[in-house]
XYZ file of N, CA and C in Angstrom:
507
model
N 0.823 -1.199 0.000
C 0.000 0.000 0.000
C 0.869 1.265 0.000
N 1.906 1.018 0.907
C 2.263 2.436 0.942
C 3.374 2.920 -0.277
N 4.086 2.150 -1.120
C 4.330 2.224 -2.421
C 3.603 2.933 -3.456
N 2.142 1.960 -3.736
C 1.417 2.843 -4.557
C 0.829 4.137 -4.098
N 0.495 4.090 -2.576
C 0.083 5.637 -2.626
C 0.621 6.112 -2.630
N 2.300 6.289 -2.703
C 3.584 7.511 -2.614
C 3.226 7.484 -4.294
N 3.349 6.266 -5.321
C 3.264 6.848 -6.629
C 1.981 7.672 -6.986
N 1.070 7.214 -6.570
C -0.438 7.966 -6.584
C -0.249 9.591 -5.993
N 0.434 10.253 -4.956
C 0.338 11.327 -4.685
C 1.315 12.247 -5.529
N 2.715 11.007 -6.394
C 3.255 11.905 -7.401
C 2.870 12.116 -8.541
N 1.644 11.344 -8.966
C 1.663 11.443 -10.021
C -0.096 12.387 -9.976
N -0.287 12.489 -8.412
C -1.414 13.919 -8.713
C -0.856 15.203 -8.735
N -0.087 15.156 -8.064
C 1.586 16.333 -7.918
C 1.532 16.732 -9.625
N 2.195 15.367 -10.374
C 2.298 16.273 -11.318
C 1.519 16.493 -12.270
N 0.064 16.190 -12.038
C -0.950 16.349 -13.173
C -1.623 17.167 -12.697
N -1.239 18.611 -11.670
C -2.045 19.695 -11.568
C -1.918 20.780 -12.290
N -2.469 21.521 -12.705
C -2.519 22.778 -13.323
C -1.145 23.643 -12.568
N -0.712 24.241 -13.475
C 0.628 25.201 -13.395
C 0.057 26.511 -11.801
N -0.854 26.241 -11.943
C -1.637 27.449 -10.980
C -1.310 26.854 -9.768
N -1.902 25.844 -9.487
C -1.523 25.193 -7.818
C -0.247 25.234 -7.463
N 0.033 25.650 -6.523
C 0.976 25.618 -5.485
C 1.062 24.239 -4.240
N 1.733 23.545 -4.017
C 2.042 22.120 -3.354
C 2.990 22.282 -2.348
N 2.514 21.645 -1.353
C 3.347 21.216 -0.405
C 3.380 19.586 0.018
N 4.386 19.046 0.432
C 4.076 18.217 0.684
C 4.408 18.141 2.184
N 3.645 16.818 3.208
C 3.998 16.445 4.675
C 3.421 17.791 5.114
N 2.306 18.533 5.061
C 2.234 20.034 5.204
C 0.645 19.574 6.440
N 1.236 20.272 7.775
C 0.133 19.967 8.575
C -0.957 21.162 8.736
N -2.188 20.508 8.280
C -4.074 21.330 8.009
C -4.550 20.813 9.069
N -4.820 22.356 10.391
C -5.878 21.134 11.295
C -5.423 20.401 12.112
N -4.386 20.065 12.430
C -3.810 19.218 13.679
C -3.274 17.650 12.893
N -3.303 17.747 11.546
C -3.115 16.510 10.812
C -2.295 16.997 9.969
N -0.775 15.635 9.447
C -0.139 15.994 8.286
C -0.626 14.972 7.081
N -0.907 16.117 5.915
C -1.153 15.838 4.801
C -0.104 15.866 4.038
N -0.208 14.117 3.031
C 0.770 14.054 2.497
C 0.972 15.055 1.377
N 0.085 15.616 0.684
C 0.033 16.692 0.108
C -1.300 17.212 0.177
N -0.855 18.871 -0.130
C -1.876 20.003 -0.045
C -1.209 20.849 -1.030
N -2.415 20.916 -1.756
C -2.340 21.445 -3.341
C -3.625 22.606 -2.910
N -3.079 23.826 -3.705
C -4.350 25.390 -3.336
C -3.793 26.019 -4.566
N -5.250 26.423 -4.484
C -5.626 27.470 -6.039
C -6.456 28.604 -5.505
N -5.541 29.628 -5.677
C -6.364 30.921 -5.401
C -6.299 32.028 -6.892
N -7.451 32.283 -6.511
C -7.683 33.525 -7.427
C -8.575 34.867 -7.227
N -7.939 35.666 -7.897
C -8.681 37.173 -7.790
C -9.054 38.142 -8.838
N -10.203 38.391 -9.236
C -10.847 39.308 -10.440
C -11.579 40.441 -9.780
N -11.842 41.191 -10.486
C -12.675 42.306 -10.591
C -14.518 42.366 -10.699
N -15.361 42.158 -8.955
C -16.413 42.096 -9.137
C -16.738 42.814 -10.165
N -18.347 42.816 -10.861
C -19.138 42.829 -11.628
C -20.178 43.018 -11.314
N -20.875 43.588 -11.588
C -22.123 44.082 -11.285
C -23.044 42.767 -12.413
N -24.154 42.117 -12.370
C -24.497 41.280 -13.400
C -23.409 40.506 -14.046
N -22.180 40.550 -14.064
C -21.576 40.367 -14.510
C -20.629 40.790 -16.169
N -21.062 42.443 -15.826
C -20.826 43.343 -16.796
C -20.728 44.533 -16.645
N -20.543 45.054 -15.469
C -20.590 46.409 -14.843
C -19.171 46.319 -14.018
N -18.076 46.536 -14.033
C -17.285 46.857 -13.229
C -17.867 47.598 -11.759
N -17.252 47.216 -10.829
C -18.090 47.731 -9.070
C -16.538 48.400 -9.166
N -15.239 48.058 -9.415
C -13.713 49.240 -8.690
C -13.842 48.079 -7.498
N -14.061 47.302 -7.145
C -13.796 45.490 -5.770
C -13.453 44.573 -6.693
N -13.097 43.794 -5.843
C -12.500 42.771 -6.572
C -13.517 41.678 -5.989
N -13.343 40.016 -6.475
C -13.539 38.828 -5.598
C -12.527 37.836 -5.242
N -12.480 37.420 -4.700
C -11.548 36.198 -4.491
C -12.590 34.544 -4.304
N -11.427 33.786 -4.517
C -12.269 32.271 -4.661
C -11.176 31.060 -4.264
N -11.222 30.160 -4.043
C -9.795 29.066 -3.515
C -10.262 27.792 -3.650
N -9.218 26.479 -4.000
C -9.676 25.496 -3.333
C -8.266 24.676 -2.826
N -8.671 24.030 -2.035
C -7.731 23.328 -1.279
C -7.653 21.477 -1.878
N -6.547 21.041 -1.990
C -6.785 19.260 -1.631
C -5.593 19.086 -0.927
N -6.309 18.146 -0.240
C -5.757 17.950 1.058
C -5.743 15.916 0.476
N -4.629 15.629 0.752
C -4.291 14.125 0.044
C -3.933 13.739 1.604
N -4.465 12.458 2.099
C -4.042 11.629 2.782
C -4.138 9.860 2.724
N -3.278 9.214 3.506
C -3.178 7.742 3.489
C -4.296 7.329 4.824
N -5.277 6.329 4.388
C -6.106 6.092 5.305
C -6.748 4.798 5.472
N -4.981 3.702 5.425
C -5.535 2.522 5.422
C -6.537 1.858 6.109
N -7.343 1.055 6.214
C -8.104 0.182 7.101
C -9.551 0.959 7.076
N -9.777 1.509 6.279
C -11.225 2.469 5.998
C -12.428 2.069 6.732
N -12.748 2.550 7.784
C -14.162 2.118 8.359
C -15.110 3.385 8.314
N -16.073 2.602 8.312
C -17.328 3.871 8.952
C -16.547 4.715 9.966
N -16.992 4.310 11.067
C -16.265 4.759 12.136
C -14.885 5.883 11.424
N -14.018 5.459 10.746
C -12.862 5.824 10.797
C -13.228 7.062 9.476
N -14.228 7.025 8.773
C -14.854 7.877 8.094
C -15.684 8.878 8.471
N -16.308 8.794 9.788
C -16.718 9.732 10.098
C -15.468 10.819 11.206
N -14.939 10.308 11.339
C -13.456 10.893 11.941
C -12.599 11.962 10.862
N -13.031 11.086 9.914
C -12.313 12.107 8.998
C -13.233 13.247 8.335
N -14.325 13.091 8.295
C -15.516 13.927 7.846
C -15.412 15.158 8.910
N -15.121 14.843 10.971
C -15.070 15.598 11.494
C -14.051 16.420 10.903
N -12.634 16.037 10.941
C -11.534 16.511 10.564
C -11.963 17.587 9.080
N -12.818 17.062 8.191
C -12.468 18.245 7.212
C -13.536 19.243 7.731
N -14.477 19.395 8.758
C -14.802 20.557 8.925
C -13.898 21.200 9.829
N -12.965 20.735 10.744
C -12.118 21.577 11.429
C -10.871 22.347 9.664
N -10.900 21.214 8.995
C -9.870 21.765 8.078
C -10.747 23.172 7.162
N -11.741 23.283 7.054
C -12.546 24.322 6.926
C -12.192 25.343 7.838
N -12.567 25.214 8.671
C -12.405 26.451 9.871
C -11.213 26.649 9.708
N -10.028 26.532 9.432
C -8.842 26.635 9.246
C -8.365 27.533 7.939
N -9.069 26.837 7.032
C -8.180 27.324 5.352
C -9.262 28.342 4.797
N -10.402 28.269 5.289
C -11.402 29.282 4.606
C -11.371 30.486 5.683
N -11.279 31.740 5.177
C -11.190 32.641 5.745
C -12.097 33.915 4.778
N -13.275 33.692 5.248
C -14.193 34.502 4.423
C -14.144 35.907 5.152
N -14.357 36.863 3.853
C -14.661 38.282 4.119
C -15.379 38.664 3.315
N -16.080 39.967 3.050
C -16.961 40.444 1.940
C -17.024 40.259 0.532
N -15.352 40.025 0.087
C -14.927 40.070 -0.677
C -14.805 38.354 -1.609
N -15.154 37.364 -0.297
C -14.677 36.109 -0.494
C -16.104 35.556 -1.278
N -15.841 34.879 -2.673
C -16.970 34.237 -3.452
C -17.090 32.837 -3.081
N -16.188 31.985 -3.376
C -16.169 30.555 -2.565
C -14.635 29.997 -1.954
N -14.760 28.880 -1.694
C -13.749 28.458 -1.303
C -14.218 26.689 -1.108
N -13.424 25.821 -2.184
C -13.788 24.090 -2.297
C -12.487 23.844 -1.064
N -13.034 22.281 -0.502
C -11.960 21.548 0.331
C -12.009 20.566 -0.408
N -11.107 19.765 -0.712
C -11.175 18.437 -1.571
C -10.274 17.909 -0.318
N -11.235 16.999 0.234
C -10.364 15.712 0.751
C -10.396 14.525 0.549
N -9.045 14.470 0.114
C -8.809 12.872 -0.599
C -7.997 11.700 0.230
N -8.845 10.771 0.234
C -8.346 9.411 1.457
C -8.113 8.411 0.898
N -6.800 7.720 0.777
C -6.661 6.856 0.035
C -6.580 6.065 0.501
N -7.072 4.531 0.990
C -7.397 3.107 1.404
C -6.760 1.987 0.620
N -6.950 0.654 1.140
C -5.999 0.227 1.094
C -7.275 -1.261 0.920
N -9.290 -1.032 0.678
C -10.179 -1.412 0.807
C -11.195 -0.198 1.242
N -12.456 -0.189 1.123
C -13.526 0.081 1.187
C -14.680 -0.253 1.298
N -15.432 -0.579 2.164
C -16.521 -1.763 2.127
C -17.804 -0.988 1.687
N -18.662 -1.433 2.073
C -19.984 -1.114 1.186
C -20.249 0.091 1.733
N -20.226 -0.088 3.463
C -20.762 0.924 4.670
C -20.513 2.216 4.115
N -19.096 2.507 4.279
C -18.513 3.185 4.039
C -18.716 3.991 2.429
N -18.931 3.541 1.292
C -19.235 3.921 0.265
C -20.251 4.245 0.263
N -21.446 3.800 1.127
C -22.866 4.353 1.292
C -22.901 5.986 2.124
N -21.887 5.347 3.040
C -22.111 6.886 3.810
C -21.244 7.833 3.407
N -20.205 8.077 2.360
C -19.794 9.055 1.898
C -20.256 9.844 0.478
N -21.410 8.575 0.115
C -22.444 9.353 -0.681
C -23.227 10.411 -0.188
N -23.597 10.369 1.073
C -24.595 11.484 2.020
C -23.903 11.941 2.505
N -22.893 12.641 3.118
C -21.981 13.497 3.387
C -21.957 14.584 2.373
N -22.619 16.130 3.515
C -22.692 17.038 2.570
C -21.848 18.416 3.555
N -21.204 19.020 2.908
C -20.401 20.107 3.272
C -20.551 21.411 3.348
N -21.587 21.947 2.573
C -22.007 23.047 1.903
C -22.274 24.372 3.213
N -21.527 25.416 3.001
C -21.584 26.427 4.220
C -21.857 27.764 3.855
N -22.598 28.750 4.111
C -23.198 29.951 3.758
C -22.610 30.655 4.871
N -21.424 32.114 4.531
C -21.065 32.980 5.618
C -21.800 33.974 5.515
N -21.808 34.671 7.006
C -22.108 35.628 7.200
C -21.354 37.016 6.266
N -20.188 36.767 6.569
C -19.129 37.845 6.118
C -18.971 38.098 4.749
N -19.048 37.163 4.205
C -19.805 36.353 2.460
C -19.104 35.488 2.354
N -19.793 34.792 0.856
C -19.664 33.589 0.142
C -19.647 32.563 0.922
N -19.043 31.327 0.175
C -19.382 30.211 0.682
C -18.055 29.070 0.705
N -18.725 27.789 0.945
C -17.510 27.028 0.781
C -18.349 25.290 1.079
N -17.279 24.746 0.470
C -18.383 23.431 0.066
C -17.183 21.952 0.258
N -17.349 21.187 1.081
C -16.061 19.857 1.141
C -16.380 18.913 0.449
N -15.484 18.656 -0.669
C -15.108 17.633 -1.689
C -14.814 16.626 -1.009
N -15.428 15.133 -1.199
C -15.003 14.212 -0.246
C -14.587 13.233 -1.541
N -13.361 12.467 -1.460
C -13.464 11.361 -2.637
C -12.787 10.590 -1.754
N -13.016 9.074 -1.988
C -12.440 7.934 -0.767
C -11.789 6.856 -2.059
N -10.756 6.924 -2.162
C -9.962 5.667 -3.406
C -9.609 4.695 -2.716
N -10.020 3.646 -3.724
C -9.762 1.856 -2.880
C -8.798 1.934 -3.752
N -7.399 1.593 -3.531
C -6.356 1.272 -4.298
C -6.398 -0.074 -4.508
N -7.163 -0.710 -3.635
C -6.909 -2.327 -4.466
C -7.998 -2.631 -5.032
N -8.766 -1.725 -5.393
C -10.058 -2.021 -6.689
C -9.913 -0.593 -7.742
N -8.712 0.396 -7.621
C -8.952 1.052 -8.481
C -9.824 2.310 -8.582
N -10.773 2.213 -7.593
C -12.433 2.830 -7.615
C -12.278 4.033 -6.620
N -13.530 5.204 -6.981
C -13.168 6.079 -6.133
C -14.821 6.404 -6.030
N -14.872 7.030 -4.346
C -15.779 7.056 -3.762
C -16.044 8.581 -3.435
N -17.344 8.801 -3.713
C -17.304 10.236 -3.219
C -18.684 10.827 -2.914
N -19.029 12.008 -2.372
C -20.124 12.815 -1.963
C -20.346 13.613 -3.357
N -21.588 14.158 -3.281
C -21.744 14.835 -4.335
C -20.936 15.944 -4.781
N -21.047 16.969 -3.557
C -19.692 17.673 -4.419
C -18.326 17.219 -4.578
N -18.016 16.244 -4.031
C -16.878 15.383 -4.464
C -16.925 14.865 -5.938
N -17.902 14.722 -7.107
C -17.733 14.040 -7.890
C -17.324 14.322 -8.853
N -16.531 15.493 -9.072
C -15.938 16.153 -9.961
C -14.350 15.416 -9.774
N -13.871 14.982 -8.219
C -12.799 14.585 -8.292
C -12.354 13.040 -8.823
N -13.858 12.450 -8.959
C -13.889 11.297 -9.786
C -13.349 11.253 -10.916
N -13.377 12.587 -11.956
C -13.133 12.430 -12.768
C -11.406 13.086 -13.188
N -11.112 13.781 -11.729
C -9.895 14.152 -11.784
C -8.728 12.991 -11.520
N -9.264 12.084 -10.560
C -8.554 10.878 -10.282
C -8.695 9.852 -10.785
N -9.654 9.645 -11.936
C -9.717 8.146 -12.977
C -8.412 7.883 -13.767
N -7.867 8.955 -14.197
C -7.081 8.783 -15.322
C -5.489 8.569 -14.411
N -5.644 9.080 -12.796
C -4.260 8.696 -12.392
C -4.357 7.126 -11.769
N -5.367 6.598 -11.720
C -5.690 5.205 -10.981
C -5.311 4.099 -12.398
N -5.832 4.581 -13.258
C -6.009 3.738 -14.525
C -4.324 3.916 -15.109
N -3.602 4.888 -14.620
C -1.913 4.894 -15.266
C -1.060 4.224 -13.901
N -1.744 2.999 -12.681
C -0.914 2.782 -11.707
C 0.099 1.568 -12.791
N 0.927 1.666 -12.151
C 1.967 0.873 -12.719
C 2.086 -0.509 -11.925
């Protein structure tokens, strides 16, 4: 296990967009992640989206890559706590802030049914006061079936992580 997930976290390393910035062993939250990959950006609000306002917006997302052999319920909802503390942490909304994604990615070593059921209903989605929002990407990869598991707003990372599962060596 721990072979392929060191090749699995290099080879998401290097299939990110020139924009992300990486760290690796980088501790989010009281936990070290084997990597944490962030994308920030900043434009010029819009009125309708055609009126210059003279403000700007900002927007981010985070992935947060970890090893999480022996996958249980139990050990899934532990980590579900964990990405809302990793929220409270990396999102830092102000007036100015439009969204902000958490992608947390857990890579296993197995996955049983439980567990694939309940990270389908796992929902993240948060409305600030101060503005905007922010929403946790959950995807759960069985490395010994290949397969990746996820919540709804997670399922975009399905399609970010098919093509590095399907090139394991």
């Amino acid at each position: 296990f721990s072979s392929e997930f060191v090749a699995l976290r290099d080879r998401m390393q290097a299939a990110l967009d020139a924009e992300f910035v990486s760290r690796r062993n980088a501790e989010v939250a009281g936990r070290t992640a084997a990597l944490i990959s962030s994308f920030s950006v900043s434009t010029e609000k819009r009125m309708f989206g055609l009126i210059p306002t003279g403000k700007s917006t900002h927007a981010h997302e985070y992935r947060l890559l970890f090893a999480a052999p022996g996958m249980t319920e139990a050990s899934l909802a532990d980590w579900w706590q964990y990405a809302q503390a990793a929220v409270g942490e990396l999102v830092k909304p102000d007036e100015d802030h439009s969204f902000s994604l958490v992608s947390l990615i857990l890579v296993s070593d197995g996955v049983d049914k439980a567990v694939q059921k309940k990270a389908k209903k796992l929902s993240g989605e948060k409305q600030y006061d101060e503005g905007g929002w922010s929403a946790i990407r959950l995807a759960v990869v069985d490395l010994s079936e290949g397969k990746t598991y996820t919540n709804t707003s997670g399922e975009p990372l399905r399609g970010i992580l098919k093509p590095l599962l399907q090139n394991r060596a």
